Amino acid sequence: SQAAGHDPLVKVGLVSGRMKFSVQDKETYVYKFFKPALGSQVSVKLTYEYRTLANNGVALVCMADPGKTSWYEARLIAGESKYNLYAYHQRQKDDEKNPYTLLAQGILTAKEFSSARGNIITLTCSANELRLDLNNGVKVVTQAVDGSLKGSQAGVGVMSYDVVPVNIDVKTVDIQSQG
């Protein structure tokens, strides 16, 4: 977070079967990781809704190492209607560099992605490929990776950018593991 002088104003909780994210500070990134170790191929499916319309991001994470120092991430940015695929490396942050290495990005049409209604996104990670599926096949993106990340955890994230508050309800998270 870039929250100056205080801990970021973030709330994450379960209410009526939904994981509710509320972020009140600008430039704040919140992740929740699922603890069980997973196989070499993982699929994370997320169904979510926006409670406030603001420039924000929702992320799916896979192949996170136990120390949460590296992972792959698919991020959907509502205010810009685009997707980004990243590799995250904590050591770059420790060296005062951007820890997110952009692997791919693209603009999404209103049919492919909506910042005004809910979306269903699935990220599938294997040793050599990331596959992002938006809204049950309306848009599918694949990206080759070098296989250097071998973590076994997955998670979800929410980001605020320049407009707050950000309020997002996660309706369902489905994690499938193979291998």
PDB file of C-alpha atoms in Angstrom, residues 20-177:
ATOM      1  CA  LYS A  20     -16.157  -9.046   0.870  1.00  0.00           C
ATOM      2  CA  PHE A  21     -13.172  -6.814   0.116  1.00  0.00           C
ATOM      3  CA  SER A  22     -13.297  -3.147   1.133  1.00  0.00           C
ATOM      4  CA  VAL A  23     -10.284  -0.945   0.393  1.00  0.00           C
ATOM      5  CA  GLN A  24     -10.309   2.696   1.510  1.00  0.00           C
ATOM      6  CA  ASP A  25      -6.741   3.742   0.574  1.00  0.00           C
ATOM      7  CA  LYS A  26      -5.330   4.469  -2.869  1.00  0.00           C
ATOM      8  CA  GLU A  27      -2.718   2.176  -4.448  1.00  0.00           C
ATOM      9  CA  THR A  28      -3.394  -0.718  -2.107  1.00  0.00           C
ATOM     10  CA  TYR A  29      -3.037  -4.400  -3.039  1.00  0.00           C
ATOM     11  CA  VAL A  30      -4.704  -7.086  -0.909  1.00  0.00           C
ATOM     12  CA  TYR A  31      -4.206 -10.823  -1.453  1.00  0.00           C
ATOM     13  CA  LYS A  32      -5.741 -13.879   0.192  1.00  0.00           C
ATOM     14  CA  PHE A  33      -3.924 -17.162  -0.360  1.00  0.00           C
ATOM     15  CA  PHE A  34      -5.319 -20.648   0.120  1.00  0.00           C
ATOM     16  CA  LYS A  35      -3.043 -22.754   2.292  1.00  0.00           C
ATOM     17  CA  PRO A  36      -3.233 -26.292   0.930  1.00  0.00           C
ATOM     18  CA  ALA A  37      -0.386 -27.263  -1.389  1.00  0.00           C
ATOM     19  CA  LEU A  38      -1.635 -27.892  -4.914  1.00  0.00           C
ATOM     20  CA  GLY A  39      -0.437 -29.937  -7.883  1.00  0.00           C
ATOM     21  CA  SER A  40       1.658 -28.853 -10.848  1.00  0.00           C
ATOM     22  CA  GLN A  41      -1.385 -27.696 -12.837  1.00  0.00           C
ATOM     23  CA  VAL A  42      -3.885 -25.453 -11.087  1.00  0.00           C
ATOM     24  CA  SER A  43      -7.100 -23.782 -12.169  1.00  0.00           C
ATOM     25  CA  VAL A  44      -8.576 -20.918 -10.114  1.00  0.00           C
ATOM     26  CA  LYS A  45     -12.107 -19.774 -10.996  1.00  0.00           C
ATOM     27  CA  LEU A  46     -13.569 -16.637  -9.465  1.00  0.00           C
ATOM     28  CA  THR A  47     -17.086 -15.215  -9.652  1.00  0.00           C
ATOM     29  CA  TYR A  48     -17.373 -11.674  -8.339  1.00  0.00           C
ATOM     30  CA  GLU A  49     -19.386  -8.436  -8.362  1.00  0.00           C
ATOM     31  CA  TYR A  50     -18.494  -4.792  -7.893  1.00  0.00           C
ATOM     32  CA  ARG A  51     -20.302  -2.934  -5.108  1.00  0.00           C
ATOM     33  CA  THR A  52     -18.771   0.415  -6.095  1.00  0.00           C
ATOM     34  CA  LEU A  53     -17.736   1.494  -9.564  1.00  0.00           C
ATOM     35  CA  ALA A  54     -14.166   2.727  -9.326  1.00  0.00           C
ATOM     36  CA  ASN A  55     -10.899   2.116 -11.089  1.00  0.00           C
ATOM     37  CA  ASN A  56      -9.816  -1.129  -9.439  1.00  0.00           C
ATOM     38  CA  GLY A  57      -8.400  -4.552 -10.100  1.00  0.00           C
ATOM     39  CA  VAL A  58      -9.250  -8.147  -9.346  1.00  0.00           C
ATOM     40  CA  ALA A  59      -6.507 -10.773  -9.521  1.00  0.00           C
ATOM     41  CA  LEU A  60      -6.115 -14.522  -9.607  1.00  0.00           C
ATOM     42  CA  VAL A  61      -2.802 -15.935  -8.395  1.00  0.00           C
ATOM     43  CA  CYS A  62      -1.218 -19.319  -9.002  1.00  0.00           C
ATOM     44  CA  MET A  63       2.113 -21.059  -8.426  1.00  0.00           C
ATOM     45  CA  ALA A  64       2.827 -18.920  -5.363  1.00  0.00           C
ATOM     46  CA  ASP A  65       5.749 -20.187  -3.331  1.00  0.00           C
ATOM     47  CA  PRO A  66       5.259 -20.844   0.414  1.00  0.00           C
ATOM     48  CA  GLY A  67       6.899 -17.526   1.369  1.00  0.00           C
ATOM     49  CA  LYS A  68       4.695 -15.573  -1.093  1.00  0.00           C
ATOM     50  CA  THR A  69       7.824 -14.203  -2.774  1.00  0.00           C
ATOM     51  CA  SER A  70       6.950 -15.239  -6.342  1.00  0.00           C
ATOM     52  CA  TRP A  71       3.834 -16.144  -8.328  1.00  0.00           C
ATOM     53  CA  TYR A  72       1.924 -15.727 -11.595  1.00  0.00           C
ATOM     54  CA  GLU A  73      -1.006 -13.322 -11.628  1.00  0.00           C
ATOM     55  CA  ALA A  74      -3.886 -12.499 -13.969  1.00  0.00           C
ATOM     56  CA  ARG A  75      -5.316  -9.073 -13.229  1.00  0.00           C
ATOM     57  CA  LEU A  76      -8.486  -7.487 -14.629  1.00  0.00           C
ATOM     58  CA  ILE A  77      -8.593  -3.706 -14.370  1.00  0.00           C
ATOM     59  CA  ALA A  78     -12.165  -2.416 -14.330  1.00  0.00           C
ATOM     60  CA  GLY A  79     -11.697   1.277 -15.074  1.00  0.00           C
ATOM     61  CA  GLU A  80      -9.551   0.517 -18.123  1.00  0.00           C
ATOM     62  CA  SER A  81     -11.321  -2.673 -19.308  1.00  0.00           C
ATOM     63  CA  LYS A  82      -8.078  -4.541 -19.729  1.00  0.00           C
ATOM     64  CA  TYR A  83      -6.214  -7.594 -18.530  1.00  0.00           C
ATOM     65  CA  ASN A  84      -2.578  -8.000 -17.513  1.00  0.00           C
ATOM     66  CA  LEU A  85      -0.637 -11.203 -16.918  1.00  0.00           C
ATOM     67  CA  TYR A  86       2.320 -10.843 -14.540  1.00  0.00           C
ATOM     68  CA  ALA A  87       5.123 -12.731 -12.865  1.00  0.00           C
ATOM     69  CA  TYR A  88       5.694 -11.372  -9.342  1.00  0.00           C
ATOM     70  CA  HIS A  89       9.156 -11.485  -7.720  1.00  0.00           C
ATOM     71  CA  GLN A  90       9.664 -10.092  -4.205  1.00  0.00           C
ATOM     72  CA  ARG A  91      13.439  -9.794  -4.781  1.00  0.00           C
ATOM     73  CA  GLN A  92      12.780  -7.047  -7.347  1.00  0.00           C
ATOM     74  CA  LYS A  93      10.805  -5.124  -4.724  1.00  0.00           C
ATOM     75  CA  ASP A  94      13.672  -5.627  -2.265  1.00  0.00           C
ATOM     76  CA  ASP A  95      15.941  -4.053  -4.917  1.00  0.00           C
ATOM     77  CA  GLU A  96      13.479  -1.102  -5.126  1.00  0.00           C
ATOM     78  CA  LYS A  97      12.220  -2.166  -8.557  1.00  0.00           C
ATOM     79  CA  ASN A  98       8.714  -2.985  -9.710  1.00  0.00           C
ATOM     80  CA  PRO A  99       8.094  -6.577  -8.535  1.00  0.00           C
ATOM     81  CA  TYR A 100       5.513  -7.197 -11.291  1.00  0.00           C
ATOM     82  CA  THR A 101       6.967  -8.265 -14.647  1.00  0.00           C
ATOM     83  CA  LEU A 102       4.374  -7.803 -17.391  1.00  0.00           C
ATOM     84  CA  LEU A 103       4.004 -10.960 -19.502  1.00  0.00           C
ATOM     85  CA  ALA A 104       0.973  -9.949 -21.594  1.00  0.00           C
ATOM     86  CA  GLN A 105      -1.817  -7.401 -21.706  1.00  0.00           C
ATOM     87  CA  GLY A 106      -4.857  -6.523 -23.760  1.00  0.00           C
ATOM     88  CA  ILE A 107      -7.976  -4.395 -24.002  1.00  0.00           C
ATOM     89  CA  LEU A 108     -11.341  -6.068 -23.447  1.00  0.00           C
ATOM     90  CA  THR A 109     -14.662  -5.330 -25.133  1.00  0.00           C
ATOM     91  CA  ALA A 110     -17.906  -4.809 -23.208  1.00  0.00           C
ATOM     92  CA  LYS A 111     -18.982  -8.301 -24.310  1.00  0.00           C
ATOM     93  CA  GLU A 112     -15.802  -9.852 -22.901  1.00  0.00           C
ATOM     94  CA  PHE A 113     -15.679  -8.021 -19.562  1.00  0.00           C
ATOM     95  CA  SER A 114     -17.883  -5.639 -17.583  1.00  0.00           C
ATOM     96  CA  SER A 115     -17.003  -3.227 -14.818  1.00  0.00           C
ATOM     97  CA  ALA A 116     -20.720  -2.642 -14.146  1.00  0.00           C
ATOM     98  CA  ARG A 117     -21.757  -6.251 -13.521  1.00  0.00           C
ATOM     99  CA  GLY A 118     -20.159  -9.419 -12.265  1.00  0.00           C
ATOM    100  CA  ASN A 119     -17.599 -11.487 -14.126  1.00  0.00           C
ATOM    101  CA  ILE A 120     -16.391 -15.067 -14.071  1.00  0.00           C
ATOM    102  CA  ILE A 121     -12.656 -15.433 -14.596  1.00  0.00           C
ATOM    103  CA  THR A 122     -10.530 -18.559 -14.643  1.00  0.00           C
ATOM    104  CA  LEU A 123      -6.749 -18.741 -14.583  1.00  0.00           C
ATOM    105  CA  THR A 124      -5.146 -22.090 -15.368  1.00  0.00           C
ATOM    106  CA  CYS A 125      -1.424 -22.454 -14.701  1.00  0.00           C
ATOM    107  CA  SER A 126       0.896 -25.214 -15.814  1.00  0.00           C
ATOM    108  CA  ALA A 127       4.668 -25.479 -16.054  1.00  0.00           C
ATOM    109  CA  ASN A 128       4.745 -23.868 -19.510  1.00  0.00           C
ATOM    110  CA  GLU A 129       1.503 -21.911 -19.980  1.00  0.00           C
ATOM    111  CA  LEU A 130      -0.980 -19.514 -18.391  1.00  0.00           C
ATOM    112  CA  ARG A 131      -4.555 -19.587 -19.687  1.00  0.00           C
ATOM    113  CA  LEU A 132      -7.018 -16.813 -18.840  1.00  0.00           C
ATOM    114  CA  ASP A 133     -10.690 -17.520 -19.571  1.00  0.00           C
ATOM    115  CA  LEU A 134     -13.171 -14.666 -19.219  1.00  0.00           C
ATOM    116  CA  ASN A 135     -16.880 -15.233 -18.742  1.00  0.00           C
ATOM    117  CA  ASN A 136     -16.968 -18.898 -19.776  1.00  0.00           C
ATOM    118  CA  GLY A 137     -15.039 -18.691 -23.022  1.00  0.00           C
ATOM    119  CA  VAL A 138     -16.109 -15.269 -24.289  1.00  0.00           C
ATOM    120  CA  LYS A 139     -12.397 -14.363 -24.295  1.00  0.00           C
ATOM    121  CA  VAL A 140      -9.500 -16.795 -23.877  1.00  0.00           C
ATOM    122  CA  VAL A 141      -5.869 -15.687 -23.634  1.00  0.00           C
ATOM    123  CA  THR A 142      -2.857 -17.997 -23.460  1.00  0.00           C
ATOM    124  CA  GLN A 143       0.688 -17.019 -22.537  1.00  0.00           C
ATOM    125  CA  ALA A 144       3.796 -19.193 -22.631  1.00  0.00           C
ATOM    126  CA  VAL A 145       5.950 -19.147 -19.476  1.00  0.00           C
ATOM    127  CA  ASP A 146       9.432 -20.514 -18.869  1.00  0.00           C
ATOM    128  CA  GLY A 147       8.532 -22.909 -16.050  1.00  0.00           C
ATOM    129  CA  SER A 148      10.798 -21.200 -13.531  1.00  0.00           C
ATOM    130  CA  LEU A 149       8.000 -20.672 -10.962  1.00  0.00           C
ATOM    131  CA  LYS A 150       7.068 -23.877  -9.209  1.00  0.00           C
ATOM    132  CA  GLY A 151       5.072 -22.761  -6.176  1.00  0.00           C
ATOM    133  CA  SER A 152       2.056 -24.742  -5.052  1.00  0.00           C
ATOM    134  CA  GLN A 153      -0.391 -22.160  -3.697  1.00  0.00           C
ATOM    135  CA  ALA A 154      -3.174 -20.104  -5.267  1.00  0.00           C
ATOM    136  CA  GLY A 155      -5.154 -17.059  -4.231  1.00  0.00           C
ATOM    137  CA  VAL A 156      -7.191 -14.007  -5.131  1.00  0.00           C
ATOM    138  CA  GLY A 157      -6.485 -10.303  -4.858  1.00  0.00           C
ATOM    139  CA  VAL A 158      -8.127  -6.896  -5.031  1.00  0.00           C
ATOM    140  CA  MET A 159      -6.397  -3.628  -5.902  1.00  0.00           C
ATOM    141  CA  SER A 160      -7.285   0.030  -5.504  1.00  0.00           C
ATOM    142  CA  TYR A 161      -5.693   2.589  -7.769  1.00  0.00           C
ATOM    143  CA  ASP A 162      -6.490   6.301  -7.843  1.00  0.00           C
ATOM    144  CA  VAL A 163     -10.180   6.235  -6.788  1.00  0.00           C
ATOM    145  CA  VAL A 164     -11.571   4.867  -3.522  1.00  0.00           C
ATOM    146  CA  PRO A 165     -13.462   3.226  -2.004  1.00  0.00           C
ATOM    147  CA  VAL A 166     -13.152  -0.141  -3.719  1.00  0.00           C
ATOM    148  CA  ASN A 167     -15.774  -2.681  -2.673  1.00  0.00           C
ATOM    149  CA  ILE A 168     -15.832  -6.085  -4.335  1.00  0.00           C
ATOM    150  CA  ASP A 169     -17.824  -9.195  -3.397  1.00  0.00           C
ATOM    151  CA  VAL A 170     -16.336 -12.567  -4.249  1.00  0.00           C
ATOM    152  CA  LYS A 171     -19.286 -14.906  -4.741  1.00  0.00           C
ATOM    153  CA  THR A 172     -17.371 -18.117  -5.433  1.00  0.00           C
ATOM    154  CA  VAL A 173     -13.783 -19.374  -5.626  1.00  0.00           C
ATOM    155  CA  ASP A 174     -13.201 -22.777  -7.179  1.00  0.00           C
ATOM    156  CA  ILE A 175      -9.685 -24.226  -7.148  1.00  0.00           C
ATOM    157  CA  GLN A 176      -8.893 -27.383  -9.096  1.00  0.00           C
ATOM    158  CA  SER A 177      -5.522 -29.114  -8.858  1.00  0.00           C
TER     159      SER A 177
END
